[in-house]
Coordinates of C-alpha atoms and ligand atoms in Angstrom, one line a residue:
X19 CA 137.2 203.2 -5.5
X20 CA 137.8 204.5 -2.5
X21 CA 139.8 207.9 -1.7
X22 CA 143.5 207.8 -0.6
X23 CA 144.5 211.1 2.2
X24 CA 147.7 212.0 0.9
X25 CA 149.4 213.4 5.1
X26 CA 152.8 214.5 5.3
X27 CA 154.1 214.4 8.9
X28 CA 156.8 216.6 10.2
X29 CA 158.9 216.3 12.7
X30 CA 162.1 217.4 14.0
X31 CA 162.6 213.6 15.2
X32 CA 162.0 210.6 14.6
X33 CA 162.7 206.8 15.8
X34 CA 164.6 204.6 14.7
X35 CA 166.6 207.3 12.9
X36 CA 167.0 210.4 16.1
X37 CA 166.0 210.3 19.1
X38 CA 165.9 212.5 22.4
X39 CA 162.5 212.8 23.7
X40 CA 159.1 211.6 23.2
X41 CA 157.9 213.4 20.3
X42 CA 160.7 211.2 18.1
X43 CA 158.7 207.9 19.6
X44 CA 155.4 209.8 18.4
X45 CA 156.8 210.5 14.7
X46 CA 158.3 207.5 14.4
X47 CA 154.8 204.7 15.8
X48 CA 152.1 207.2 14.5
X49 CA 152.9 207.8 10.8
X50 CA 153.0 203.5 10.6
X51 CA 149.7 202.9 13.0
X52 CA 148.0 204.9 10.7
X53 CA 149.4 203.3 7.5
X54 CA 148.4 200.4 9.3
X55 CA 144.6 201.3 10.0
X56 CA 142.1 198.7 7.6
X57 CA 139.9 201.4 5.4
X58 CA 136.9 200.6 7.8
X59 CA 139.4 201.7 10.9
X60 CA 140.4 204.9 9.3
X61 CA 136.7 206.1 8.5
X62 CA 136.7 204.2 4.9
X63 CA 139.9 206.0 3.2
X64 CA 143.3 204.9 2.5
X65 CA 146.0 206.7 4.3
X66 CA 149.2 207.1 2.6
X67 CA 151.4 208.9 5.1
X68 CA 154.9 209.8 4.6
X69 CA 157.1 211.4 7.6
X70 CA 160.2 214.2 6.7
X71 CA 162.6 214.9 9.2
X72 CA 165.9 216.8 8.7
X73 CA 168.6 214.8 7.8
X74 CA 170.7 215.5 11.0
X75 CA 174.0 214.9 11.8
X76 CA 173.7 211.9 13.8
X77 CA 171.7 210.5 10.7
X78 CA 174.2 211.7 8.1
X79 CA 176.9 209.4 9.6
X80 CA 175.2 206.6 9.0
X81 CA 173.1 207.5 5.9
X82 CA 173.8 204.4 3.5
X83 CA 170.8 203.3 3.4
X84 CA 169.4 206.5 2.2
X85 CA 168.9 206.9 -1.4
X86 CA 169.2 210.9 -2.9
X87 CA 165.7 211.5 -4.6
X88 CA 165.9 215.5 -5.5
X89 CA 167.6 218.6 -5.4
X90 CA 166.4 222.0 -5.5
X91 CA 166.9 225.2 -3.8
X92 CA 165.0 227.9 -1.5
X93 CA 165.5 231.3 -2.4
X94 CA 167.0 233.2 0.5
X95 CA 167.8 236.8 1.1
X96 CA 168.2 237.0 -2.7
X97 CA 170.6 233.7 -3.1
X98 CA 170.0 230.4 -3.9
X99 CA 170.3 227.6 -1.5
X100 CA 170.2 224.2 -2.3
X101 CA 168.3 221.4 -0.4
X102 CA 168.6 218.1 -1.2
X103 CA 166.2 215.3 -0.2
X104 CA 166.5 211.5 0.6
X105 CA 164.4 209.1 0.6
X106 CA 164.2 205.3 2.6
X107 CA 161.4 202.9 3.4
X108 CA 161.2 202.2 7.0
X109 CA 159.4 198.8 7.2
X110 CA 157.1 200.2 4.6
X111 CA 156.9 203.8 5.7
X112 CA 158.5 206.1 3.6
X113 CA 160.5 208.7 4.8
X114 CA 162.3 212.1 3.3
X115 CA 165.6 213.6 4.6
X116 CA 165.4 217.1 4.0
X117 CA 169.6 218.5 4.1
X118 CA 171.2 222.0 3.4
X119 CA 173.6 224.2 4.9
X120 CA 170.8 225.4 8.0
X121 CA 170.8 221.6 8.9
X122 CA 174.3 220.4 8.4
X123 CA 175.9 223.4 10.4
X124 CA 174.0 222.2 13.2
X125 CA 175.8 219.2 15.0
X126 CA 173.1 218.7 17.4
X127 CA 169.2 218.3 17.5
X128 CA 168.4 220.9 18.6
X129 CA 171.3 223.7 19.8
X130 CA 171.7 226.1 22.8
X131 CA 171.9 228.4 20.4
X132 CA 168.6 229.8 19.6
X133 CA 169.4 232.0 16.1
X134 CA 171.1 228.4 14.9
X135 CA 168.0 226.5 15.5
X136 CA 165.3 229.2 14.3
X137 CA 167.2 229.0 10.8
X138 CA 167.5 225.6 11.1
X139 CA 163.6 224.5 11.5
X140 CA 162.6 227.6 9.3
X141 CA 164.6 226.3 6.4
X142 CA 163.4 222.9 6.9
X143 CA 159.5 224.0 7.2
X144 CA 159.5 225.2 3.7
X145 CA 162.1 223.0 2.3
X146 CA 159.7 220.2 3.5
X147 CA 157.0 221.9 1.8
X148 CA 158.5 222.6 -1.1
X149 CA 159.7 218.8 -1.6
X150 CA 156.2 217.8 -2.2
X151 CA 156.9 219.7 -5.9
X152 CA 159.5 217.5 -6.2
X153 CA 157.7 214.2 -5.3
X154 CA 154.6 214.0 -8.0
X155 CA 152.6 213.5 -4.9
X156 CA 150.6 216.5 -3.5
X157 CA 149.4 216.4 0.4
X158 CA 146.0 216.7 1.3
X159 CA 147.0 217.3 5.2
X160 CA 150.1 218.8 6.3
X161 CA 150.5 217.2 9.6
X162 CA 153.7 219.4 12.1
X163 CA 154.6 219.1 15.3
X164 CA 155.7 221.5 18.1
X165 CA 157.4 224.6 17.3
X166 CA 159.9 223.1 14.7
X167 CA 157.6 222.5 12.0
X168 CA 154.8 224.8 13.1
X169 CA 156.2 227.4 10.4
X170 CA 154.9 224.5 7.5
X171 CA 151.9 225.3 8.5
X172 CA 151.8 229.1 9.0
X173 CA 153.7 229.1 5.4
X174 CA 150.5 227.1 3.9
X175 CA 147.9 229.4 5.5
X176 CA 149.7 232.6 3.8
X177 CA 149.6 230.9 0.8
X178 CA 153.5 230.8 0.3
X179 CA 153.4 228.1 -2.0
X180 CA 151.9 228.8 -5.9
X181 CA 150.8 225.7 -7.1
X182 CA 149.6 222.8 -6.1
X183 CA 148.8 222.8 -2.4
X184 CA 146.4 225.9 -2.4
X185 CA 143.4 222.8 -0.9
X186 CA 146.1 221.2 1.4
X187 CA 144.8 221.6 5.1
X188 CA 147.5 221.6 8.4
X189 CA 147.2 220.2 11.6
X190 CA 149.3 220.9 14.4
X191 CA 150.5 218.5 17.5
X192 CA 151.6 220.3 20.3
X193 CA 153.8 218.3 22.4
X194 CA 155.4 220.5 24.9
X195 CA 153.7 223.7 24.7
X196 CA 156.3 226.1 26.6
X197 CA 158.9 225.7 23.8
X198 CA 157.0 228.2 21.8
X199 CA 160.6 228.5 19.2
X200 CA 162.9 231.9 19.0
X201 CA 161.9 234.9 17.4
X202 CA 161.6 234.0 13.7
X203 CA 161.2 237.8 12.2
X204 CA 164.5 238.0 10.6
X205 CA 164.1 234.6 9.2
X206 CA 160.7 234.6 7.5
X207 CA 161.8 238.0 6.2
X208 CA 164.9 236.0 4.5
X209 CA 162.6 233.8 2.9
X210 CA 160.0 236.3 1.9
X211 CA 157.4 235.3 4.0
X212 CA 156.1 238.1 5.7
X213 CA 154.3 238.5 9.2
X214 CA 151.2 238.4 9.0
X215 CA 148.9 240.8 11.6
X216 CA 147.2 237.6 13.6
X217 CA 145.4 238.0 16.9
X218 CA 148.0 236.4 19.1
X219 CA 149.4 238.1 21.7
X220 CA 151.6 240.8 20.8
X221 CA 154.7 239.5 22.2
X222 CA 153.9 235.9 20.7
X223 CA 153.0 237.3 17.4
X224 CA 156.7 236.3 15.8
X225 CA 157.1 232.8 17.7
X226 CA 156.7 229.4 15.5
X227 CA 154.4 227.7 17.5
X228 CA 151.8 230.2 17.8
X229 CA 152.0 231.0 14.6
X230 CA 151.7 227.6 14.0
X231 CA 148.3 227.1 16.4
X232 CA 147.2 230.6 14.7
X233 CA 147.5 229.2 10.9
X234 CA 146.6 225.3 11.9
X235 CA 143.2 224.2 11.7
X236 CA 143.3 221.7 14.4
X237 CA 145.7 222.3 17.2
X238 CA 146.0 218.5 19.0
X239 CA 147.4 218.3 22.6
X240 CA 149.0 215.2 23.2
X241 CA 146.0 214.2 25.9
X242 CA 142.7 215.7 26.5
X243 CA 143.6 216.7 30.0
X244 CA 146.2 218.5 28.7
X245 CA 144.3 220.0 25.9
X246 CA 142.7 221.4 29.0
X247 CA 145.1 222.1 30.9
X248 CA 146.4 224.5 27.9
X249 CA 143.8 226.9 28.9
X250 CA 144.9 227.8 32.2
X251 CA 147.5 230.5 33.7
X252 CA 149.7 227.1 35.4
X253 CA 149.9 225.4 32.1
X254 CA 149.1 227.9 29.3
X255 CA 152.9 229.4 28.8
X256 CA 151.1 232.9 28.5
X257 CA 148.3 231.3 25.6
X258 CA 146.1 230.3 27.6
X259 CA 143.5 233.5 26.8
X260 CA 144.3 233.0 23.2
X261 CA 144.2 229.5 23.2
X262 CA 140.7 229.7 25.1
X263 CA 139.3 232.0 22.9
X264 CA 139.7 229.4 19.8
X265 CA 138.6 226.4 21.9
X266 CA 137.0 225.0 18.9
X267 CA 140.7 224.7 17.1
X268 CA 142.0 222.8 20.1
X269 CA 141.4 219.2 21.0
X270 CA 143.3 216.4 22.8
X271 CA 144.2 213.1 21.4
X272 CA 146.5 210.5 23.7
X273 CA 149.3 209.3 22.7
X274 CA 150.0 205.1 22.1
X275 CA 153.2 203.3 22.9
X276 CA 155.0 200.4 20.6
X277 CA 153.2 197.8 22.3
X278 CA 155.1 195.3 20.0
X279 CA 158.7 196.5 21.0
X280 CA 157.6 197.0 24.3
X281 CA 156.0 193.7 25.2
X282 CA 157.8 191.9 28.2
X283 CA 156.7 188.6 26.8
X284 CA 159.3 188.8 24.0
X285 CA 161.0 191.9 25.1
X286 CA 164.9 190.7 24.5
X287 CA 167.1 193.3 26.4
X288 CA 165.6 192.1 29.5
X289 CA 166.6 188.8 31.9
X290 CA 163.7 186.7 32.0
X291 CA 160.8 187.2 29.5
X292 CA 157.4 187.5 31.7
X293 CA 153.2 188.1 31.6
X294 CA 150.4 189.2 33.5
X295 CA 149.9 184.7 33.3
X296 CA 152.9 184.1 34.8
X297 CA 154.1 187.5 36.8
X298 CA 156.5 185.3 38.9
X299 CA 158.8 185.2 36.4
X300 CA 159.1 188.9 37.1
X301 CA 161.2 188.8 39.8
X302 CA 163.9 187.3 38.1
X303 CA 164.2 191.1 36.4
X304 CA 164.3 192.6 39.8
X305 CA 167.0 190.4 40.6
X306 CA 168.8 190.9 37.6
X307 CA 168.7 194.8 37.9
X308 CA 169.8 194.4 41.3
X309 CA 172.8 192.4 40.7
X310 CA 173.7 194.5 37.6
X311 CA 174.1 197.6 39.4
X312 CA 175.5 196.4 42.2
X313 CA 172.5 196.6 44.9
X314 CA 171.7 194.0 47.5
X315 CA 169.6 191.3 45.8
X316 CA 166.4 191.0 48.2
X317 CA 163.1 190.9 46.4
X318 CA 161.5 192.3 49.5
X319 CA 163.0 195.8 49.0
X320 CA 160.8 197.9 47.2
X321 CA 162.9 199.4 44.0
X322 CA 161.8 202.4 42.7
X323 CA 162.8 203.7 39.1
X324 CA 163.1 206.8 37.0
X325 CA 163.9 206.8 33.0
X326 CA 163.8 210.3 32.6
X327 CA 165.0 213.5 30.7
X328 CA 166.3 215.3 33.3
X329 CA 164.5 218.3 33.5
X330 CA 162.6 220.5 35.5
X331 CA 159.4 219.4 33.9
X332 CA 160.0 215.9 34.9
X333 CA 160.1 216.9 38.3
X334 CA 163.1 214.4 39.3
X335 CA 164.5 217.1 41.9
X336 CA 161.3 216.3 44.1
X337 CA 161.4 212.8 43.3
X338 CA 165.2 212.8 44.5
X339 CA 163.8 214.8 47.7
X340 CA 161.2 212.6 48.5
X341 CA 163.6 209.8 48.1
X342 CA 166.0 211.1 50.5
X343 CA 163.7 211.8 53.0
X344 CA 162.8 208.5 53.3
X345 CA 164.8 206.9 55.9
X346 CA 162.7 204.7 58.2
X347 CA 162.1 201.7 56.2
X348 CA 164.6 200.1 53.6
X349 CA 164.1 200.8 49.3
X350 CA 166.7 201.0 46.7
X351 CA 166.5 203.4 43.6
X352 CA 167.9 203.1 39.4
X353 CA 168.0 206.0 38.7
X354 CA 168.5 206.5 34.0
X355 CA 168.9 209.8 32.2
X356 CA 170.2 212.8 30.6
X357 CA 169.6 216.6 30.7
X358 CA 170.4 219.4 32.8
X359 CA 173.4 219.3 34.5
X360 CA 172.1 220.9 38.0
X361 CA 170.0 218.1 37.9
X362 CA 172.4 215.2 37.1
X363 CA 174.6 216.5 39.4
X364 CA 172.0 216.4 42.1
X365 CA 171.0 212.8 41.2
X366 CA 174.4 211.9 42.1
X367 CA 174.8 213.2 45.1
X368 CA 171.9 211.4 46.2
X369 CA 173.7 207.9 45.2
X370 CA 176.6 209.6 47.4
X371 CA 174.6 209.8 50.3
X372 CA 173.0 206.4 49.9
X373 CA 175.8 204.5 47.9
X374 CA 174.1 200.9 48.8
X375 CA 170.5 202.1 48.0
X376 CA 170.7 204.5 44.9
X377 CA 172.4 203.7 41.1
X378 CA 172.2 206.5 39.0
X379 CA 173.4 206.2 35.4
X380 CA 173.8 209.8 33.4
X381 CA 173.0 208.5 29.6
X382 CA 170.4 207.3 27.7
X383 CA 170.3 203.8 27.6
X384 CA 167.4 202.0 25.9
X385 CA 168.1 198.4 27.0
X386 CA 169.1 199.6 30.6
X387 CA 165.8 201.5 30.2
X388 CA 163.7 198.0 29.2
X389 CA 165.4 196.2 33.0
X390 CA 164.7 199.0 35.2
X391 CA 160.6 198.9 33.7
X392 CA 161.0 195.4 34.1
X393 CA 162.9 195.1 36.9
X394 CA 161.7 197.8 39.3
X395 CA 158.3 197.8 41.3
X396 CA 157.8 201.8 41.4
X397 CA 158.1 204.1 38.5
X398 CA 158.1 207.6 40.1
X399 CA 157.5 210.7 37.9
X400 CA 156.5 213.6 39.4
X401 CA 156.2 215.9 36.3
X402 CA 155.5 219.8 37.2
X403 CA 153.8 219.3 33.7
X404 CA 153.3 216.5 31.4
X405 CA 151.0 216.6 27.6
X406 CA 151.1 212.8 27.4
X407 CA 154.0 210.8 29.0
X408 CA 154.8 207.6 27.7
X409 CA 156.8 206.1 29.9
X410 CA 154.1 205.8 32.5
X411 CA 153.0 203.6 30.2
X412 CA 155.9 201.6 28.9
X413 CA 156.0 201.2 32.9
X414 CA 152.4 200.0 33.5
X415 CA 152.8 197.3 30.7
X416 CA 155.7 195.5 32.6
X417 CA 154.4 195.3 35.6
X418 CA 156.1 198.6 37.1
X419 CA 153.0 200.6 39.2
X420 CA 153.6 204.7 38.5
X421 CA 153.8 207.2 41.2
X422 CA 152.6 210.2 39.3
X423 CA 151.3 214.1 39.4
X424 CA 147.5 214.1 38.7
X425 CA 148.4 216.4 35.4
X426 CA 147.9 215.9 31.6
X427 CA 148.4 212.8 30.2
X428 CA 150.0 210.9 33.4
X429 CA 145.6 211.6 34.9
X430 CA 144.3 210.4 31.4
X431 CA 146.8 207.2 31.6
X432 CA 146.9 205.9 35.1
X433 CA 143.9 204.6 37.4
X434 CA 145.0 206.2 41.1
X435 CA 145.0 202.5 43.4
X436 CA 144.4 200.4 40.6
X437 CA 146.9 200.9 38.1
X438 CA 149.1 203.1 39.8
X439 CA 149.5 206.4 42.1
X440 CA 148.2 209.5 41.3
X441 CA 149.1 212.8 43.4
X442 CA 147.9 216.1 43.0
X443 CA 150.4 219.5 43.4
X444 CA 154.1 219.8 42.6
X445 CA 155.7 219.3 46.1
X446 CA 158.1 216.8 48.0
X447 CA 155.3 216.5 50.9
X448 CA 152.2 215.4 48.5
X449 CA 154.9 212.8 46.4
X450 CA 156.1 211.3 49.8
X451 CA 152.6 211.1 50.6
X452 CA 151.7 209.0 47.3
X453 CA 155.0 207.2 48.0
X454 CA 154.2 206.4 51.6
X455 CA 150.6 205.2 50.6
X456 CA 152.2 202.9 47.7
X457 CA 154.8 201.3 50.3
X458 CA 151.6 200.6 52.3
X459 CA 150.2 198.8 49.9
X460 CA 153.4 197.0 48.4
X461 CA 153.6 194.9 51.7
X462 CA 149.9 193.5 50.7
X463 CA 151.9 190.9 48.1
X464 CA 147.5 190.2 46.7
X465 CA 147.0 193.6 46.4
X466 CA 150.1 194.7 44.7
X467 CA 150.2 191.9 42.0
X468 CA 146.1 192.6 41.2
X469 CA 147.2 196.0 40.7
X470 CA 149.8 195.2 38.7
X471 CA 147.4 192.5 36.4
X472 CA 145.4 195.6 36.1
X473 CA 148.3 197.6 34.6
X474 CA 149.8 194.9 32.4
X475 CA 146.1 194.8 30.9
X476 CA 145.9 198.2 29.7
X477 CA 145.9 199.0 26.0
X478 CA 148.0 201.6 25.3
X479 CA 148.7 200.8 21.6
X480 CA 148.4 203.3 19.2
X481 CA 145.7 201.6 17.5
X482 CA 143.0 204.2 19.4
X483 CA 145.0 207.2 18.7
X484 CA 145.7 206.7 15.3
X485 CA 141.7 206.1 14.6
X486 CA 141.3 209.4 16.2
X487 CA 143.8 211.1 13.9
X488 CA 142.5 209.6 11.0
X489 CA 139.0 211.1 11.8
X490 CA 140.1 214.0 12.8
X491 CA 142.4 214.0 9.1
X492 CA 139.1 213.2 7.5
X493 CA 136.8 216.0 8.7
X494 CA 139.6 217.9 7.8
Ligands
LIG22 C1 156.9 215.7 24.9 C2 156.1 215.8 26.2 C3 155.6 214.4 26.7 C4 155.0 213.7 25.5 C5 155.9 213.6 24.3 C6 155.3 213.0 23.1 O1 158.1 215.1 25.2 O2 156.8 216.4 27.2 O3 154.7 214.6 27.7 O4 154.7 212.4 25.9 O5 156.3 214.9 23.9 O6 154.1 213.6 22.7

């Protein structure tokens, strides 16, 4: 009989349940790729994976479907408090809501307020942890991501738990290595968990995520350019030295996108249905976009697009300057996305100074999303830094050539003038540059369509990653 890897994956979100950024698209594929892996795929085990994720507000409002499973409680500062846990089976994943009072003071995701979301993810950390006890079925792997859940796998490395995970092993994905968490002193403290002396830096030495990459026995960046990239002062967020100096902890692993959901032959929120067979179809999506948000419909305008969070990592403020310094030839920009306000607010004034070439739409939209990758010819993202991107390559597999920085996983994704645009430094003059040299090339109608063929023909599914995980969970 073969053996079954018992992983529990953490995350602070997860699709179809929570979403606000890319690590919710990652929790929500990668726990059912890997379910979905034969034996022979996943190095000749089965892999039962199971995903927790708090049972946040947004979820908790529409929770019928979610069936309580246990109750218990942590023992903090002294007092008791009580966690209870859900349970539902998402197309044959299963997946555990972990709620109590840290989670369901919260309205948001994630909160402005630091203090709130350091109790928040401690609490769920260990609750998650402590679940397993609960559940008759003990992890081999502990499997967190980013700073949230990093504390799961500190808490297993001091041995918090008496019992049954003393063998369990954790692994940590690191999707946005910046966001290293608040302070979390105070809070292991509550829970009797103390600090342990570790060789991080000094002023790191009481941040989730470090402690996190200090306790984990594989640190994963979300793509091995990025992995890379870690170890450098531009990208390192003050770890690099550390990071550098366990090199052998750290390794890099794309990520895949939904290439079922995302598949422009049977995609449903867009127009016309298309494929790399019959790409003149396309243009019906271009028209469709154009008429929907009130542009001229002329299929000779190049159309660029950006689905973005809007924040300073993505870079939009030099894509908006690049943009508006480009006045000798015609283009028209769709413009979709949320975030910081300073950069909202600059998105609109571009569509004020070019109200019949620029639509921008301040929300998240997942079926205008689908049009503009299907609808526009130029996805620009300029990201100051990106660990994988997956809109690059949502983009690529409808047709929709990237413009993007030569960084992390946008470099490990994107063939520069075959499947896209690749541009090295964070400035408006080297992105006008890329954009200029893709406009160039968009009036050779041969060139452009073999270049888009070459993108649609990319496999991004998450078949390849998840055969790297499951390795990786093996020689673990
Ligand atoms: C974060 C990163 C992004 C990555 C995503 C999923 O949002 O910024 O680059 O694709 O996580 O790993």
């Amino acid at each position: 009989m073969s053996k079954t890897l018992k992983v529990l994956f953490l995350a602070a979100e997860a699709t179809p349940f929570v979403k606000i950024g890319g690590l919710a698209d990652v929790a929500g594929a990668l726990p059912r790729a890997l379910r979905a892996l034969s034996e022979e795929d996943a190095g000749g085990v089965k892999l039962d994976v199971r995903l927790a994720i708090p049972l946040h507000m947004v979820i908790r409002n529409d929770s019928a479907t979610l069936r309580p499973i246990a109750t218990f409680s942590l023992q903090r500062s002294g007092a008791e408090m009580p966690v209870q846990i859900f349970e539902t089976n998402s197309e044959g994943l299963p997946v555990y809501f972990v709620a109590g009072e840290p989670i369901t003071t919260s309205a948001s995701v994630y909160s402005a307020n630091s203090a709130l979301d350091g109790e928040k993810y401690t609490f769920f950390s260990l609750a998650a942890l402590e679940m397993t006890k609960h559940l008759d079925w003990v992890p081999d792997i502990v499997h967190a991501n980013d700073w949230h859940t990093a504390l799961a796998s500190y808490a297993l490395q001091m041995k918090h738990w008496n019992g049954e995970m003393q063998e369990t092993k954790s692994l940590l994905t690191v999707h946005n290595l910046p966001f290293l968490g608040p302070d979390i002193t105070g809070r292991l403290a509550s829970y009797g968990l103390p600090l342990s002396a570790t060789d991080l830096p000094k002023w790191a030495h009481a941040q989730p995520l470090p402690l996190g990459l200090w306790a984990s026995k594989k640190n994963v960046a979300v793509s091995p350019t990025y992995a890379e990239e870690m170890l450098t002062k531009e990208f390192g967020a003050g770890l690099e030295g550390y990071l550098a100096s366990h090199k052998d902890t750290l390794m890099g692993i794309i990520n895949g996108i939904d290439a079922e959901s995302y598949n422009p032959k049977t995609d449903t929120a867009i127009p016309t249905q298309f494929s790399a067979e019959i790409l003149e179809e396309r243009s019906w999506n271009k028209a469709g976009l154009q008429q929907l948000t009130g542009l001229d419909i002329d299929s000779s305008i190049p159309l660029f697009g950006i689905v973005s969070r809007m924040t300073g990592q993505k870079g939009i403020d030099l894509a908006l300057g690049a943009l508006s310094r480009l006045k000798k030839t015609p283009w028209q920009a769709v413009i979709l996305g949320t975030g910081d306000s300073a950069i909202e607010k600059q998105a609109k004034r571009l569509e004020k100074l070019f109200p019949d070439r620029v639509k921008v739409e301040i929300r998240y939209d997942d079926r205008l999303a689908r049009k503009i990758y299907a609808g526009t010819d130029m996805f620009l993202m300029p990201s100051r830094y990106e660990p994988c991107g997956l809109s690059q390559m949502v983009a690529m597999r409808y047709g929709c050539l990237p413009i993007a920085r030569a960084t992390g996983g946008l470099k490990d994704t994107i063939k520069h003038e075959e499947t896209g645009f690749l541009f090295e430094g964070d400035n408006i003059k080297s992105l006008s540059k890329a954009v200029r040299e893709a406009l160039k090339i968009y009036e050779d109608k041969n060139h452009w369509k073999t270049m888009q063929r070459n993108a649609m023909a990319e496999d991004f599914s998450w078949k390849n990653s998840a055969k790297q995980y499951a390795a990786l969970y093996k020689s673990l």
